[in-house]
Amino acid sequence: MELIRWEEEDSPVSICYHPREENLMTSTHWHTALEINCMFDGVTEYHVGGVQRVISTDGVCIVNQGEVHYGRVRSDSYTGQESEIGITIHFRDSYLKKLLPGVEKLYFEIDSLETELLISRKMREIYQYSKRMDDNLSRVACITCVYQLIGLLYEKCRKNRELVPINIQKDKERIKIIIEYLNEHCGEEFTQQALADGISDILAGYIVDRTKSKHGKARVWVLRMAIPIAVSLILMFLVPGNGNTLTYVYVAVTYNLVNTICYTMTNLPYGTMNSLMTRDQGQRMVLNTYRMTMAQVGAMITNMCTIPLVNMLGGSTNRNAWTIVAVIYAVLACAMLLFCFFKTEERVNVSAEMQEKKEKKIYQHSSGILCKIYSE
C-alpha cells in the first residue's frame, strides 16, 4: 500500500465531509496536522499507528500529528439516508503552536465515553454551521464551535508525550509468552551460543597477546577487521530462501560469523588498546570513560535512526530496506574503525618475560573455568 504525506492547506483549520459511497476508503498517509474524525452513520475502521479502532454512529477518532493512518467505511453498515456520513477537521500545526504553546509535547487521546460524546456533539454543531457559511451568524457560530472543540481537546484529552499510558499487564503477558517460547525452542541454542562466545573471547585474547606487528598488538586488529566485520554484517541481511532449511543454516552461519568471530576480534582488541596507549591510570580512566559513554551514545543514535530509515526506504516488510540500512551501518562502521586505527598509537611495550607469565596465569584461570562449566 502506498504511503504518502498529505500537506495541509493554507487555512489554519480545514473541514471536509465524507460522502455516502460504496467502499469509501482513504489511502495510507500522514501529515503534521491534528486530525479529528466523527462519523454520523455507518461503521468505520481506522488504523492509526498500526492500531485498529472501529467507530460507529457518533464515534470519534483522533489522529495525532505525524501518525500514519488510513480509514475504511463498511459499505453495508449504513442505516440512514443522509448524503454525508461524517466530518473530518484538520488543525494546522503552525496554528496550534500559536494557539497552544508547547503543543508539540502533547498527545491527544479520548479515554472516556463521556468525552467522546461531548466531542461528537461539538463536531455535529460545526458540521451544521459550516453548511450555512453564507450566513454571517452561522460563520461566527462555526468559528466559535471550532475554538470550543480545541478547548475540549485541551481540557479532556491532552496527555504528555513522555507519559503516554501503556497497558502494563498486556506488556507483561507478551514478555512472558516470548520468554516461554525462547526457553522451550531456543534454550539449547542460546546456551551453545553463550559457550561459543566465551571460548571465542579466550581465543581472541590469546591471539592478540601473541600478535607482533609494526602497528602493535591490538591496534593492528582494528585495521584487519574493519572490512571483514562490514562485509559479514551485510551478508547477515542477504538471507536467501523463504524459510527453508537453507535459510536457517545461512542465518546461523552469518550470525556467528558476525557475533562470535568478527565482532569479538574487533571489540576485544579495541578495548585492549586502552592499556596499550598509556601507563598513566588517570589517562586510562578518562579514555575508558569516553569509550563507554560514546558506545552508549552510538547505540542510542542507532536505535533512534534504524526504524525511520527502514520506513523511508520501503517499510519494515521490505527486505531490501533492511539490507540498505545494513550497508549504511557497515560502511560507517568500517570508516570509523579505520579512523580509530590511523588516529591512535600504542605507546606501551610489555616485555616478553612479563607477557609469558601473564599468559600462563590467564590461560590456567580460563581452563579452570571451562572445566567447571563442563563438570556442571
Coordinates of C-alpha atoms in Angstrom, one line a residue:
M1 CA 0.0 0.0 0.0
E2 CA 1.4 3.4 -1.0
L3 CA 2.4 5.7 1.9
I4 CA 2.0 9.4 1.1
R5 CA 2.1 12.7 3.0
W6 CA -0.9 15.0 2.7
E7 CA 0.2 18.6 3.2
E8 CA -2.2 21.0 4.9
E9 CA -3.9 23.8 3.1
D10 CA -3.1 27.4 3.8
S11 CA -6.0 27.8 6.1
P12 CA -5.4 27.1 9.8
V13 CA -8.5 24.9 10.0
S14 CA -9.9 22.8 7.2
I15 CA -13.2 20.9 7.2
C16 CA -14.1 18.1 4.8
Y17 CA -17.2 15.9 4.6
H18 CA -17.5 12.2 3.9
P19 CA -20.0 11.4 1.2
R20 CA -22.0 8.2 1.2
E21 CA -20.1 6.0 -1.2
E22 CA -19.5 2.3 -1.8
N23 CA -16.1 1.1 -0.4
L24 CA -15.2 4.6 0.8
M25 CA -11.5 4.5 1.8
T26 CA -8.5 6.8 2.3
S27 CA -5.0 5.7 1.3
T28 CA -2.3 5.3 3.9
H29 CA -0.9 8.7 4.7
W30 CA 0.4 11.1 7.4
H31 CA 0.6 14.8 8.0
T32 CA 1.7 17.4 10.6
A33 CA -1.9 18.5 11.2
L34 CA -4.0 17.3 14.2
E35 CA -7.0 15.4 12.7
I36 CA -10.4 14.8 14.3
N37 CA -12.9 12.4 12.7
C38 CA -16.5 12.0 13.6
M39 CA -18.9 9.6 11.8
F40 CA -22.7 10.3 11.8
D41 CA -23.7 7.0 10.1
G42 CA -22.3 3.5 9.5
V43 CA -19.2 1.7 10.9
T44 CA -15.7 2.9 10.0
E45 CA -12.4 1.1 10.6
Y46 CA -9.5 3.4 11.4
H47 CA -5.9 2.2 11.5
V48 CA -3.7 4.7 13.4
G49 CA -0.1 4.0 14.1
G50 CA -0.7 0.3 13.5
V51 CA -3.6 0.1 15.9
Q52 CA -7.2 -0.6 14.7
R53 CA -10.2 1.2 16.1
V54 CA -13.7 0.7 14.9
I55 CA -16.2 3.5 15.5
S56 CA -19.9 3.6 14.7
T57 CA -22.6 6.4 14.8
D58 CA -21.3 9.5 16.8
G59 CA -17.9 7.8 17.2
V60 CA -14.8 10.0 17.2
C61 CA -11.2 9.1 16.2
I62 CA -8.2 11.4 16.9
V63 CA -5.1 11.2 14.7
N64 CA -2.2 13.0 16.3
Q65 CA 0.4 14.9 14.3
G66 CA 2.7 12.6 12.3
E67 CA 0.8 9.4 12.8
V68 CA 0.5 7.1 9.8
H69 CA -3.2 6.2 9.3
Y70 CA -6.0 5.3 6.9
G71 CA -9.7 4.7 7.2
R72 CA -12.3 2.4 5.6
V73 CA -16.1 2.6 5.8
R74 CA -18.1 -0.6 5.8
S75 CA -20.5 0.0 3.0
D76 CA -23.1 -2.5 4.3
S77 CA -23.3 -0.6 7.7
Y78 CA -25.3 2.4 6.6
T79 CA -28.6 2.9 8.4
G80 CA -29.8 6.3 7.4
Q81 CA -30.3 8.1 4.1
E82 CA -28.1 11.2 4.6
S83 CA -25.8 12.1 1.7
E84 CA -22.9 12.8 4.0
I85 CA -21.9 10.3 6.7
G86 CA -19.2 12.1 8.6
I87 CA -16.8 15.0 9.0
T88 CA -13.1 15.5 9.4
I89 CA -11.4 18.6 10.8
H90 CA -7.7 19.3 10.4
F91 CA -5.9 21.8 12.7
R92 CA -2.8 23.1 11.0
D93 CA 0.4 22.6 13.0
S94 CA 1.6 26.2 12.9
Y95 CA -1.9 27.3 14.0
L96 CA -1.9 25.0 17.0
K97 CA 1.6 26.1 18.1
K98 CA 0.5 29.7 18.2
L99 CA -2.8 28.9 20.0
L100 CA -1.4 26.3 22.4
P101 CA 2.3 26.9 23.3
G102 CA 4.1 23.6 23.9
V103 CA 1.6 21.6 21.8
E104 CA 4.4 19.6 20.3
K105 CA 4.9 17.9 23.7
L106 CA 1.2 17.0 23.9
Y107 CA -0.7 13.9 22.8
F108 CA -4.5 13.8 22.4
E109 CA -6.4 10.7 23.3
I110 CA -10.1 10.0 24.2
D111 CA -10.3 7.9 27.4
S112 CA -14.0 8.0 28.3
L113 CA -17.4 7.7 26.6
E114 CA -18.5 11.0 28.1
T115 CA -15.6 12.8 26.4
E116 CA -16.3 11.2 23.1
L117 CA -20.0 12.2 23.2
L118 CA -19.0 15.8 24.1
I119 CA -16.6 16.0 21.1
S120 CA -19.2 14.3 18.8
R121 CA -21.8 16.8 19.7
K122 CA -19.4 19.7 19.0
M123 CA -18.5 18.2 15.7
R124 CA -22.1 17.9 14.7
E125 CA -22.6 21.6 15.5
I126 CA -19.6 22.5 13.4
Y127 CA -21.0 20.4 10.6
Q128 CA -24.3 22.1 10.7
Y129 CA -23.0 25.7 10.9
S130 CA -20.3 25.0 8.2
K131 CA -23.0 24.1 5.7
R132 CA -24.5 27.6 6.1
M133 CA -21.3 29.7 5.8
D134 CA -23.1 32.3 3.6
D135 CA -24.9 33.5 6.8
N136 CA -22.6 35.7 8.9
L137 CA -24.1 34.5 12.2
S138 CA -23.5 30.8 11.1
R139 CA -20.0 31.7 10.2
V140 CA -19.3 33.2 13.6
A141 CA -21.1 30.3 15.3
C142 CA -18.9 27.8 13.4
I143 CA -15.7 29.6 14.4
T144 CA -16.9 29.7 18.0
C145 CA -17.6 26.0 17.9
V146 CA -14.1 25.3 16.5
Y147 CA -12.5 27.1 19.4
Q148 CA -14.7 25.3 21.8
L149 CA -13.6 22.0 20.3
I150 CA -10.0 22.9 20.8
G151 CA -10.8 23.8 24.4
L152 CA -12.5 20.4 24.8
L153 CA -9.4 18.6 23.4
Y154 CA -7.0 20.5 25.6
E155 CA -9.1 20.0 28.7
K156 CA -10.3 16.4 28.3
C157 CA -7.8 14.7 26.0
R158 CA -4.4 16.1 26.4
K159 CA -1.5 14.0 27.7
N160 CA 2.2 14.4 27.9
R161 CA 4.0 12.6 25.1
E162 CA 6.6 11.3 27.5
L163 CA 3.9 9.9 29.7
V164 CA 1.5 8.2 27.3
P165 CA -0.1 5.5 29.3
I166 CA 0.6 1.8 28.3
N167 CA -1.1 -1.4 29.2
I168 CA 1.5 -2.8 31.7
Q169 CA -0.4 -6.1 32.2
K170 CA -0.6 -6.8 28.5
D171 CA 3.1 -6.0 28.1
K172 CA 4.0 -8.4 30.9
E173 CA 1.9 -11.1 29.3
R174 CA 3.6 -10.6 25.9
I175 CA 7.0 -10.7 27.5
K176 CA 6.1 -13.8 29.4
I177 CA 5.0 -15.6 26.2
I178 CA 8.2 -14.6 24.4
I179 CA 10.4 -15.8 27.3
E180 CA 8.5 -19.1 27.5
Y181 CA 8.8 -19.6 23.7
L182 CA 12.6 -18.9 23.8
N183 CA 13.1 -21.2 26.7
E184 CA 11.1 -24.0 25.0
H185 CA 12.5 -23.7 21.5
C186 CA 15.8 -21.9 21.7
G187 CA 17.2 -22.6 25.2
E188 CA 19.8 -25.1 23.9
E189 CA 20.9 -22.8 21.1
F190 CA 21.3 -19.8 23.4
T191 CA 23.4 -22.0 25.8
Q192 CA 25.6 -23.1 22.9
Q193 CA 25.9 -19.5 21.6
A194 CA 26.9 -18.2 25.1
L195 CA 29.5 -21.0 25.3
A196 CA 30.8 -20.2 21.8
D197 CA 31.1 -16.5 22.7
G198 CA 33.1 -17.4 25.9
I199 CA 35.5 -19.6 24.0
S200 CA 35.9 -17.1 21.2
D201 CA 36.8 -14.3 23.8
I202 CA 39.5 -16.5 25.3
L203 CA 41.0 -17.4 21.8
A204 CA 40.8 -13.7 20.7
G205 CA 42.7 -12.7 23.8
Y206 CA 45.3 -15.4 23.2
I207 CA 45.7 -14.2 19.5
V208 CA 46.0 -10.6 20.5
D209 CA 48.6 -11.3 23.2
R210 CA 50.8 -13.2 20.7
T211 CA 50.5 -10.7 17.9
K212 CA 53.6 -8.9 16.8
S213 CA 53.5 -6.2 14.1
K214 CA 54.8 -2.8 13.4
H215 CA 51.3 -1.4 14.3
G216 CA 51.3 -3.0 17.8
K217 CA 49.4 -5.9 19.3
A218 CA 45.8 -4.6 19.4
R219 CA 45.7 -1.7 17.0
V220 CA 46.5 -3.8 14.0
W221 CA 43.4 -5.9 14.6
V222 CA 41.2 -2.8 14.3
L223 CA 42.7 -2.4 10.8
R224 CA 42.5 -6.1 9.9
M225 CA 38.8 -6.5 10.9
A226 CA 37.4 -3.2 9.6
I227 CA 36.4 -4.7 6.2
P228 CA 35.6 -8.2 7.4
I229 CA 33.1 -7.0 10.0
A230 CA 31.4 -4.7 7.5
V231 CA 31.1 -7.4 4.9
S232 CA 29.8 -10.0 7.4
L233 CA 27.2 -7.6 8.6
I234 CA 25.9 -7.1 5.1
L235 CA 25.9 -10.8 4.4
M236 CA 23.8 -11.4 7.5
F237 CA 21.0 -9.4 5.9
L238 CA 21.3 -11.0 2.5
V239 CA 19.2 -14.0 3.6
P240 CA 18.4 -16.5 0.7
G241 CA 15.3 -18.7 0.5
N242 CA 11.9 -18.3 2.1
G243 CA 12.1 -20.1 5.5
N244 CA 13.6 -23.4 4.3
T245 CA 16.5 -25.3 5.8
L246 CA 19.0 -23.3 3.7
T247 CA 17.7 -20.1 5.3
Y248 CA 18.2 -21.3 8.9
V249 CA 21.7 -22.6 8.1
Y250 CA 22.6 -19.3 6.4
V251 CA 21.3 -17.2 9.3
A252 CA 23.2 -19.4 11.9
V253 CA 26.4 -19.2 10.0
T254 CA 26.4 -15.5 9.2
Y255 CA 25.2 -14.6 12.7
N256 CA 28.1 -16.5 14.3
L257 CA 30.4 -15.0 11.7
V258 CA 29.4 -11.5 12.8
N259 CA 29.0 -12.0 16.5
T260 CA 31.4 -14.8 17.5
I261 CA 34.3 -14.1 15.2
C262 CA 34.3 -10.6 13.6
Y263 CA 32.8 -8.6 16.5
T264 CA 35.0 -10.4 19.0
M265 CA 38.2 -9.9 17.0
T266 CA 37.3 -6.2 16.7
N267 CA 35.9 -5.3 20.1
L268 CA 38.4 -7.1 22.3
P269 CA 41.5 -5.5 20.7
Y270 CA 39.7 -2.2 20.7
G271 CA 39.1 -2.5 24.4
T272 CA 42.7 -3.6 25.0
M273 CA 44.1 -0.5 23.3
N274 CA 43.2 1.5 26.4
S275 CA 46.1 -0.1 28.4
L276 CA 48.5 -0.1 25.5
M277 CA 48.2 3.6 24.8
T278 CA 49.4 4.9 28.2
R279 CA 50.7 3.8 31.6
D280 CA 49.0 6.6 33.4
Q281 CA 46.0 5.4 35.4
G282 CA 44.3 8.7 35.2
Q283 CA 44.5 8.9 31.4
R284 CA 43.3 5.3 31.2
M285 CA 40.3 6.1 33.3
V286 CA 39.5 9.1 31.0
L287 CA 39.9 7.0 27.9
N288 CA 37.7 4.3 29.2
T289 CA 35.0 6.8 30.3
Y290 CA 34.9 8.3 26.9
R291 CA 34.8 4.9 25.2
M292 CA 31.9 3.6 27.3
T293 CA 30.0 6.9 27.1
M294 CA 30.3 7.2 23.3
A295 CA 29.3 3.5 23.0
Q296 CA 26.0 4.3 24.7
V297 CA 25.5 7.4 22.6
G298 CA 26.2 5.4 19.4
A299 CA 23.7 2.7 20.5
M300 CA 21.1 5.3 21.2
I301 CA 21.5 7.0 17.9
T302 CA 21.3 3.7 16.1
N303 CA 18.1 2.7 17.9
M304 CA 16.6 6.1 17.1
C305 CA 17.5 6.1 13.4
T306 CA 17.1 2.5 12.3
I307 CA 13.3 2.3 12.0
P308 CA 12.8 5.7 10.4
L309 CA 15.5 4.8 7.9
V310 CA 13.8 1.5 7.1
N311 CA 10.4 3.2 6.8
M312 CA 11.9 5.8 4.5
L313 CA 13.5 3.1 2.2
G314 CA 10.4 1.0 1.8
G315 CA 9.0 -0.1 5.2
S316 CA 9.7 -2.9 7.7
T317 CA 8.2 -5.6 5.5
N318 CA 10.6 -4.7 2.6
R319 CA 13.7 -6.9 2.8
N320 CA 15.7 -4.6 0.6
A321 CA 15.1 -1.7 3.0
W322 CA 16.8 -3.6 5.9
T323 CA 19.7 -4.6 3.6
I324 CA 20.3 -1.0 2.5
V325 CA 20.3 0.1 6.2
A326 CA 22.8 -2.7 7.0
V327 CA 25.0 -1.4 4.1
I328 CA 24.9 2.1 5.5
Y329 CA 25.8 1.0 9.0
A330 CA 28.5 -1.3 7.7
V331 CA 30.2 1.5 5.7
L332 CA 30.0 3.8 8.7
A333 CA 31.5 1.1 11.0
C334 CA 34.3 0.5 8.6
A335 CA 35.1 4.2 8.2
M336 CA 35.1 4.7 12.0
L337 CA 37.4 1.7 12.6
L338 CA 39.8 3.0 10.0
F339 CA 39.7 6.4 11.6
C340 CA 40.4 4.9 15.0
F341 CA 43.4 3.0 13.6
F342 CA 45.0 6.0 11.9
K343 CA 44.4 8.4 14.8
T344 CA 45.7 6.2 17.6
E345 CA 49.1 4.8 18.6
E346 CA 50.3 2.1 21.0
R347 CA 53.0 3.5 23.3
V348 CA 53.3 0.8 25.9
N349 CA 55.5 -2.2 25.3
V350 CA 55.1 -5.3 27.5
S351 CA 58.3 -7.3 28.0
A352 CA 58.4 -10.9 26.7
E353 CA 59.0 -12.3 30.2
M354 CA 56.1 -10.4 31.8
Q355 CA 53.9 -11.3 28.9
E356 CA 54.7 -15.0 29.2
K357 CA 53.8 -15.0 32.9
K358 CA 50.6 -13.1 32.3
E359 CA 49.6 -15.6 29.5
K360 CA 50.3 -18.6 31.7
K361 CA 48.2 -17.2 34.6
I362 CA 45.3 -16.1 32.3
Y363 CA 45.0 -19.5 30.5
Q364 CA 45.3 -21.5 33.7
H365 CA 42.4 -19.5 35.1
S366 CA 40.4 -19.8 31.8
S367 CA 41.0 -23.6 31.7
G368 CA 39.7 -23.9 35.3
I369 CA 36.5 -22.0 34.4
L370 CA 35.9 -24.2 31.4
C371 CA 36.5 -27.4 33.4
K372 CA 34.0 -26.1 36.0
I373 CA 31.4 -25.4 33.3
Y374 CA 31.7 -28.8 31.7
S375 CA 31.6 -30.6 35.0
E376 CA 28.4 -28.9 35.9

